[in-house]
Amino acid sequence: MEGEWKLLDFEGIRRLLEKLSATPMGADAARNLAPAPSIAAARQLQESITAARFGLEAGTGPVLPELPDPRPALRQAAAPGSALSGQALRNLHRILRVGRELRPFVEARPQLLPLGAEVLDACSPLIDAIDAVLLPNGSVREDGNATLRTLYEELKQEREVAQRQLQPHLRGSGKAHWAGQRLSVHLPDGAREEIRGVRRGSGPGGHGTVIEPMDLVACNNRLEKIFGSIEQENQSILRSLTSEIREQLSALNKLMDALTWLDLALAGAQLSIHLQAQAAELVDDAVLHLEGAVHPQLWLAHVDHRGPRPKPLSVRIDAEHPILVVTGPNTGGKSVSLKTVGLLTVMAQCGLHVPVSGRAVVGRFAKIFVDMGDPQSMAFALSTFSGHISMLKKLLAEADQRTLVLLDELGTGTDPEEGAAMAMAVLDELARRGVRGMVTTHLTPIKAFAAEHPSLQNASMRFDHERLEPTYELQVGVAGQSLGLLIAEKSGLPEGLVAQARGYLERLHRGA
């Protein structure tokens, strides 16, 4: 299915949602968004997006702040005996606090979160547990427990002892210098080294000399020992706190799922606002009914003043008219119409809102098959026609009454008569199987074939004969006209030549 979605520009919708996401979890969900496994699942996201859009437009929120990614920390915490860093735990603290803050919004609008509001603050006691032992920067508090309080008091007293012992060595030009927990003297360049002690290298910036007086070595050793005990106790506290996290992993993972869902719903709501979209009516039947639909990317380009206002199209594909055959000249917008129909179908099946001005009904299609563009491959020496045949083989091996087919320029790449005959046979077979779809072509015989076939309906892209330019408007029930000679005449080719061409055309139609 990924290949079909790529042809329909669905990757562009994913990227838009990713940009609108606030969290790494929501961004991942946007990148991996796909049609829901059931209509019920699609409706859940659809309803959440609707509720989120209501809150955004009413100014009542929620607005999800940017958040760190806690998933690596949760995976690490799952290992017995592990100890998360203070920063990782503070990141979790932020996640927990945001979850607690979001609960009132979900309680006010339950459609925002199918998992239920209670999952958002089920682990909120961990907030106080983290605050009790960690500072906002992730460092363990000096008063994190009784042992630490004792050790820090000892460290303070021993530092005072070291500083008193150092004073006699500072009568000259030397200055006190701490390197970790060891106190030394920093002598400037050129100073006489009259201090008996251990040389500890250069001073800050490579200037001067650092000397640890011999009478401070024992005190410094005690300082390092006390600090080592503090470090061990810090690790013990982090390990204990991580153990509390591990006990709540199931609830924490549900919180991650809830935040991911809310982020995706809020991103979908923002996209809905930008597209002026609405929720489609999702039904179990294999039907498609779009009124006033526009291609999302074209609409956004128009809103950003990067393109003209796209022409809306209306399409109805159901049991009465299962396959729509769109004919007409090239560059008239047939392919864009095909992409619009396919893209909006995929978006609706994901649960996203779709840009339509009227009604949108989207049925349940198990497969969406797309053949668009030139499928020839230089690597495998396939011609355009061979490429299309390869795609049709795959289609005919899988298509059934739950398949939506979107075929661009069916029957091209070979002799027009043979191509038309092949296209007619394919359309016959698809109709026999109850397949739904939309097909574009510029082969003239197919127009008459579609007009007589009970399962096919003609359509075309409107063309302005006076201005000799397409209007990009889809007309259902009207076959496209052959306009090559008209365009040639209006473009200034000699009248005699065009008249002669018309004569030859009449002979071709008579089979002469």
XYZ file of C-alpha atoms in Angstrom:
512
model
C 0.000 0.000 0.000
C 2.910 2.400 0.627
C 3.578 2.614 -3.121
C -0.018 3.607 -3.818
C 0.014 6.230 -1.044
C 3.225 7.722 -2.451
C 1.614 8.112 -5.875
C -1.315 9.887 -4.222
C 0.942 12.405 -2.385
C -0.071 10.982 1.000
C 3.514 11.367 2.176
C 2.991 15.129 1.940
C 0.070 14.880 4.373
C 2.220 12.884 6.779
C 4.944 15.531 6.624
C 2.440 18.304 7.332
C 1.162 16.440 10.389
C 4.722 15.809 11.539
C 5.500 19.538 11.390
C 2.362 20.306 13.367
C 3.222 17.769 16.087
C 4.597 18.957 19.439
C 6.235 15.749 20.650
C 8.633 13.150 19.214
C 5.934 10.526 19.850
C 3.340 12.476 17.847
C 5.840 13.084 15.047
C 6.526 9.340 14.818
C 2.796 8.630 14.745
C 2.376 11.157 11.929
C 5.214 9.612 9.907
C 3.651 6.163 10.257
C -0.002 7.145 9.849
C -1.966 4.658 7.744
C -5.614 3.781 7.129
C -7.180 2.429 10.303
C -7.849 -1.322 10.535
C -11.577 -0.675 10.962
C -14.163 2.035 10.500
C -14.596 2.208 14.269
C -10.890 2.937 14.745
C -10.932 5.619 12.029
C -13.968 7.224 13.657
C -12.139 7.426 16.984
C -9.353 9.583 15.557
C -11.877 11.527 13.502
C -13.914 12.350 16.619
C -10.778 13.290 18.545
C -9.717 15.658 15.767
C -13.194 17.190 15.737
C -13.074 17.734 19.522
C -9.552 19.158 19.324
C -10.527 21.542 16.540
C -13.508 22.749 18.566
C -11.192 23.515 21.479
C -8.614 25.279 19.309
C -11.174 27.461 17.561
C -12.961 28.255 20.824
C -9.683 29.134 22.508
C -10.262 26.584 25.268
C -7.421 24.242 24.317
C -5.737 22.063 25.014
C -2.409 23.127 23.541
C 0.280 20.503 23.930
C 3.726 21.968 24.723
C 6.912 20.666 23.179
C 8.065 17.665 25.185
C 11.221 15.532 25.410
C 11.178 11.917 24.263
C 10.889 9.663 27.344
C 10.791 6.359 25.461
C 14.540 5.541 25.674
C 14.431 6.197 29.430
C 11.420 3.932 29.879
C 13.177 1.168 27.958
C 16.244 1.589 30.167
C 14.131 1.617 33.332
C 12.674 -1.762 32.387
C 16.027 -3.433 33.166
C 16.259 -4.489 36.860
C 18.969 -2.636 38.749
C 19.195 0.199 36.250
C 19.546 3.824 37.300
C 18.214 6.613 35.112
C 20.113 9.873 35.002
C 18.730 12.836 36.892
C 17.989 14.610 33.597
C 16.049 11.603 32.271
C 13.994 11.549 35.456
C 13.303 15.294 35.215
C 12.149 14.735 31.610
C 9.737 12.120 32.903
C 8.663 14.590 35.579
C 7.734 17.084 32.829
C 5.783 14.420 30.951
C 3.911 13.458 34.109
C 3.087 17.060 34.936
C 1.746 17.742 31.429
C -0.376 14.602 31.633
C -1.883 15.815 34.907
C -2.550 19.266 33.433
C -4.326 17.747 30.419
C -6.813 15.672 32.404
C -9.385 18.484 32.916
C -9.500 19.136 29.158
C -10.209 15.475 28.419
C -12.805 15.266 31.187
C -14.560 18.242 29.602
C -14.421 16.661 26.122
C -14.075 12.863 26.446
C -13.949 12.432 22.646
C -10.406 13.810 22.776
C -9.042 10.582 24.212
C -10.645 7.126 23.792
C -8.276 5.720 26.444
C -10.014 7.812 29.106
C -8.879 10.800 31.168
C -7.718 8.695 34.117
C -4.636 7.409 32.249
C -3.246 10.959 32.133
C -2.545 11.276 35.848
C -2.487 7.661 37.018
C 1.230 8.044 37.785
C 1.089 11.556 39.244
C 2.458 10.413 42.685
C 5.789 10.017 40.902
C 5.875 13.805 40.476
C 6.257 14.320 44.236
C 8.679 11.396 44.476
C 10.975 13.018 41.901
C 10.640 16.488 43.422
C 11.604 15.083 46.815
C 15.072 14.007 45.682
C 15.923 15.950 42.492
C 16.508 19.616 41.753
C 15.007 21.113 38.547
C 18.359 20.689 36.760
C 18.382 16.946 37.516
C 20.948 17.016 40.344
C 20.215 15.012 43.460
C 19.193 17.289 46.328
C 21.689 17.616 49.178
C 18.837 16.847 51.554
C 17.577 13.939 49.418
C 17.753 11.629 52.450
C 19.255 11.479 55.939
C 22.498 9.880 54.724
C 23.094 12.665 52.229
C 22.363 15.328 54.776
C 25.018 13.809 57.049
C 27.562 13.411 54.258
C 27.124 16.974 53.003
C 27.564 18.292 56.541
C 30.798 16.305 56.840
C 31.918 17.618 53.436
C 31.231 21.188 54.520
C 33.180 20.810 57.748
C 36.127 19.113 56.024
C 36.242 21.878 53.401
C 36.443 24.462 56.161
C 39.345 22.537 57.684
C 41.118 22.432 54.297
C 40.637 26.152 53.734
C 42.076 26.948 57.198
C 45.083 24.753 56.502
C 45.639 26.491 53.172
C 45.745 30.024 54.563
C 49.455 30.019 55.519
C 50.325 29.149 51.907
C 48.485 32.187 50.511
C 50.645 34.903 52.080
C 52.450 35.501 48.799
C 50.968 35.674 45.314
C 49.311 32.272 45.433
C 45.580 31.753 45.175
C 43.278 28.946 46.330
C 42.478 26.477 43.557
C 39.894 23.686 43.679
C 40.315 20.728 41.341
C 37.335 18.548 42.051
C 37.449 17.962 45.778
C 41.171 18.709 46.153
C 42.296 22.130 47.351
C 45.665 23.445 46.081
C 47.608 26.662 45.502
C 47.790 28.338 42.119
C 51.077 30.182 41.701
C 51.375 32.674 38.830
C 54.076 32.420 36.177
C 57.428 33.534 37.537
C 56.530 32.983 41.203
C 59.069 31.125 43.335
C 57.893 27.663 44.291
C 58.512 27.852 48.004
C 55.648 25.479 48.868
C 56.536 21.899 49.760
C 53.988 19.750 48.012
C 52.841 17.821 44.957
C 52.831 19.554 41.593
C 49.366 19.115 40.007
C 50.048 20.691 36.606
C 49.230 24.058 35.096
C 46.544 26.469 36.185
C 43.486 27.684 34.239
C 44.267 28.434 30.602
C 47.697 26.800 30.968
C 49.032 29.650 33.074
C 50.953 29.269 36.271
C 51.515 26.186 38.394
C 49.188 24.283 40.735
C 50.772 22.802 43.827
C 49.038 20.747 46.513
C 50.762 21.402 49.864
C 51.855 18.243 51.654
C 49.947 19.174 54.789
C 46.670 19.241 52.746
C 47.040 15.797 51.133
C 45.385 13.912 53.995
C 42.517 16.429 54.224
C 41.990 16.334 50.446
C 41.930 12.536 50.567
C 39.191 12.703 53.199
C 37.253 15.176 51.005
C 37.460 12.823 48.041
C 36.354 9.888 50.161
C 33.344 11.801 51.483
C 32.436 12.944 47.976
C 32.771 9.386 46.706
C 30.294 8.314 49.376
C 27.951 11.095 48.209
C 28.205 9.872 44.621
C 27.414 6.326 45.705
C 24.411 7.546 47.676
C 23.246 9.627 44.678
C 23.365 6.527 42.502
C 21.474 4.584 45.149
C 18.756 7.266 45.157
C 18.555 7.301 41.348
C 18.377 3.497 41.325
C 15.600 3.529 43.913
C 13.664 6.166 41.980
C 14.132 4.173 38.769
C 12.730 1.141 40.575
C 9.593 3.163 41.333
C 9.403 4.049 37.638
C 9.737 0.377 36.734
C 6.807 -0.538 38.948
C 4.668 1.968 37.027
C 5.862 1.089 33.511
C 2.501 -0.210 32.344
C 0.720 2.974 33.414
C 3.536 5.142 32.049
C 3.329 3.466 28.642
C -0.413 4.135 28.614
C 0.367 7.777 29.376
C 2.769 7.811 26.401
C 0.025 6.342 24.197
C -2.412 8.973 25.436
C -0.014 11.871 24.781
C 0.796 10.466 21.341
C -2.904 10.248 20.508
C -3.607 13.770 21.756
C -0.639 15.156 19.831
C -1.800 13.475 16.626
C -5.372 14.672 17.188
C -4.232 18.248 17.779
C -2.004 18.143 14.693
C -4.959 16.767 12.704
C -7.150 19.560 14.069
C -4.655 22.218 12.981
C -4.465 20.621 9.532
C -8.265 20.559 9.389
C -8.370 24.286 10.137
C -5.746 25.067 7.475
C -7.629 23.000 4.884
C -11.076 24.218 5.944
C -11.851 20.507 6.122
C -14.532 18.443 7.806
C -15.106 14.909 8.994
C -16.270 12.457 6.352
C -19.156 10.102 6.947
C -17.510 6.684 7.211
C -19.688 3.775 6.100
C -19.218 0.054 5.669
C -20.386 -0.045 2.036
C -17.887 0.344 -0.800
C -19.021 3.832 -1.825
C -17.408 7.191 -2.384
C -19.294 10.475 -2.435
C -17.380 13.756 -2.442
C -18.967 17.158 -2.950
C -16.753 20.162 -3.597
C -13.490 18.325 -2.964
C -10.093 19.961 -3.473
C -6.567 18.588 -3.395
C -5.024 19.504 0.007
C -1.648 20.570 -1.381
C -3.234 22.770 -4.052
C -5.475 24.380 -1.446
C -2.555 25.121 0.878
C -0.568 26.565 -2.030
C -3.500 28.861 -2.784
C -3.814 29.945 0.842
C -0.060 30.720 0.889
C -0.444 32.761 -2.335
C 1.649 30.248 -4.258
C -1.022 29.115 -6.683
C -4.538 29.699 -8.024
C -7.647 28.657 -6.171
C -8.213 24.992 -7.064
C -11.437 24.038 -8.768
C -13.584 21.803 -6.533
C -14.826 18.515 -7.942
C -17.757 16.312 -7.029
C -17.666 12.547 -7.491
C -20.107 9.761 -6.713
C -18.993 6.145 -6.990
C -21.426 3.490 -5.766
C -23.332 0.371 -6.820
C -25.294 2.299 -9.452
C -22.199 3.887 -10.984
C -19.243 1.829 -9.764
C -16.623 3.085 -12.235
C -16.163 6.648 -13.462
C -14.371 7.062 -16.802
C -12.825 10.517 -17.235
C -11.858 11.509 -20.779
C -10.616 14.682 -22.370
C -7.413 16.409 -23.498
C -4.123 16.207 -21.668
C -3.256 18.981 -19.152
C -6.945 19.329 -18.387
C -6.632 18.127 -14.795
C -7.627 14.457 -15.127
C -4.646 13.225 -13.102
C -5.190 15.849 -10.394
C -8.828 14.752 -10.105
C -7.702 11.155 -9.760
C -5.162 12.054 -7.063
C -7.701 14.185 -5.217
C -10.203 11.336 -5.034
C -7.557 8.821 -3.958
C -5.851 11.070 -1.430
C -9.087 12.132 0.263
C -10.149 8.492 0.478
C -6.898 7.523 2.231
C -7.114 10.543 4.558
C -10.686 9.692 5.548
C -9.794 6.061 6.177
C -7.025 7.246 8.508
C -9.529 9.337 10.438
C -8.352 12.712 9.139
C -10.747 15.447 8.058
C -11.038 16.042 4.313
C -11.263 19.339 2.381
C -14.786 19.333 0.928
C -17.380 22.072 0.821
C -20.328 19.677 0.827
C -20.984 16.126 1.882
C -18.266 13.483 2.084
C -19.115 9.790 2.364
C -16.227 7.334 2.301
C -16.722 3.595 2.410
C -14.522 0.789 3.599
C -12.064 -0.290 0.919
C -9.721 -3.119 1.843
C -7.374 -2.209 -1.016
C -6.622 0.932 -2.986
C -4.847 0.215 -6.258
C -3.170 3.078 -8.102
C -1.538 3.053 -11.548
C -0.384 6.546 -12.302
C 2.401 8.037 -14.346
C 4.887 6.266 -16.600
C 5.756 2.866 -15.085
C 8.559 2.047 -17.532
C 11.833 0.938 -15.990
C 15.165 1.345 -17.784
C 16.735 -1.122 -15.375
C 14.421 -3.928 -16.506
C 14.041 -2.783 -20.129
C 10.270 -2.422 -19.775
C 8.341 -0.271 -22.209
C 5.579 2.002 -20.992
C 2.967 -0.481 -22.170
C 4.763 -3.434 -20.577
C 4.921 -1.496 -17.328
C 1.176 -0.868 -17.426
C 0.523 -4.542 -18.211
C 2.620 -5.577 -15.224
C 0.532 -3.306 -13.004
C -2.715 -4.624 -14.488
C -1.643 -8.221 -13.829
C -1.203 -7.377 -10.173
C -4.555 -5.596 -10.122
C -6.446 -8.455 -11.730
C -4.854 -10.940 -9.332
C -6.159 -9.084 -6.276
C -9.119 -6.841 -7.104
C -12.518 -7.588 -5.602
C -15.651 -5.741 -4.499
C -13.681 -4.081 -1.675
C -11.070 -2.627 -4.028
C -10.879 1.000 -5.149
C -8.941 1.358 -8.398
C -7.481 4.614 -9.674
C -6.042 4.126 -13.153
C -4.454 6.997 -15.063
C -4.371 6.889 -18.892
C -5.660 3.334 -19.183
C -4.783 1.723 -22.515
C -1.915 4.020 -23.473
C 1.577 3.019 -24.551
C 0.609 0.931 -27.584
C -1.479 1.145 -30.770
C -4.562 3.258 -29.871
C -7.040 0.663 -31.169
C -5.358 -2.213 -29.348
C -4.970 -0.084 -26.257
C -8.659 0.837 -26.313
C -9.653 -2.794 -26.778
C -7.471 -3.836 -23.846
C -8.903 -1.038 -21.703
C -12.470 -2.127 -22.513
C -11.700 -5.713 -21.540
C -10.128 -4.578 -18.252
C -13.103 -2.337 -17.450
C -15.477 -5.197 -18.235
C -13.623 -7.511 -15.853
C -13.455 -4.917 -13.072
C -17.164 -4.218 -13.407
C -17.928 -7.945 -13.298
C -16.090 -8.236 -9.988
C -17.917 -5.288 -8.477
C -14.772 -3.167 -8.248
C -15.185 0.555 -7.589
C -12.961 3.146 -9.167
C -12.039 6.041 -11.371
C -10.212 5.739 -14.685
C -8.780 8.418 -16.960
C -8.038 8.032 -20.655
C -7.863 10.047 -23.844
C -8.763 7.143 -26.155
C -11.901 8.062 -28.131
C -13.478 4.547 -28.429
C -13.709 4.235 -24.648
C -16.125 7.161 -24.445
C -18.766 5.349 -26.501
C -18.036 2.121 -24.636
C -18.587 3.827 -21.265
C -21.813 5.461 -22.469
C -23.320 2.043 -23.276
C -21.909 0.054 -20.340
C -24.272 -0.297 -17.331
C -21.436 -0.106 -14.791
C -19.521 2.777 -16.329
C -20.218 6.498 -16.267
C -18.577 9.077 -18.494
C -17.012 12.249 -17.143
C -14.683 14.869 -18.548
C -12.673 17.931 -17.686
C -14.347 21.124 -18.885
C -12.446 23.081 -21.552
C -12.885 26.751 -22.494
C -13.192 26.681 -26.294
C -12.875 30.439 -26.676
C -9.795 30.892 -24.514
C -8.354 27.489 -25.497
C -7.483 26.546 -21.951
C -8.703 23.971 -19.434
C -10.923 25.077 -16.569
C -9.967 22.057 -14.402
C -13.646 21.412 -13.638
C -14.942 17.845 -13.637
C -18.218 17.244 -15.477
C -19.866 13.944 -14.590
C -22.082 12.445 -17.287
C -20.339 14.280 -20.145
C -17.696 12.603 -22.287
C -14.587 14.591 -23.177
C -14.235 16.047 -26.634
C -11.312 15.665 -29.003
C -9.840 19.145 -29.244
C -6.534 18.676 -31.031
C -7.644 20.135 -34.354
C -9.537 22.991 -32.719
C -6.497 23.958 -30.697
C -4.303 23.684 -33.797
C -6.637 25.969 -35.733
C -6.905 28.565 -32.978
C -3.153 28.453 -32.528
C -2.550 29.626 -36.092
C -1.869 26.548 -38.210
C -2.848 27.125 -41.871
C -6.605 26.730 -42.373
C -6.098 24.507 -45.413
C -3.914 22.116 -43.476
C -6.423 21.897 -40.615
C -9.266 21.347 -43.083
C -7.330 18.557 -44.734
C -6.721 16.978 -41.319
C -10.459 17.069 -40.599
C -11.066 15.251 -43.888
C -8.641 12.535 -42.938
C -10.305 12.295 -39.528
C -13.707 11.734 -41.136
C -12.231 8.971 -43.303
C -10.758 7.344 -40.189
C -14.128 7.443 -38.452
C -15.742 5.805 -41.488
C -13.070 3.165 -41.484
C -11.808 4.232 -44.892
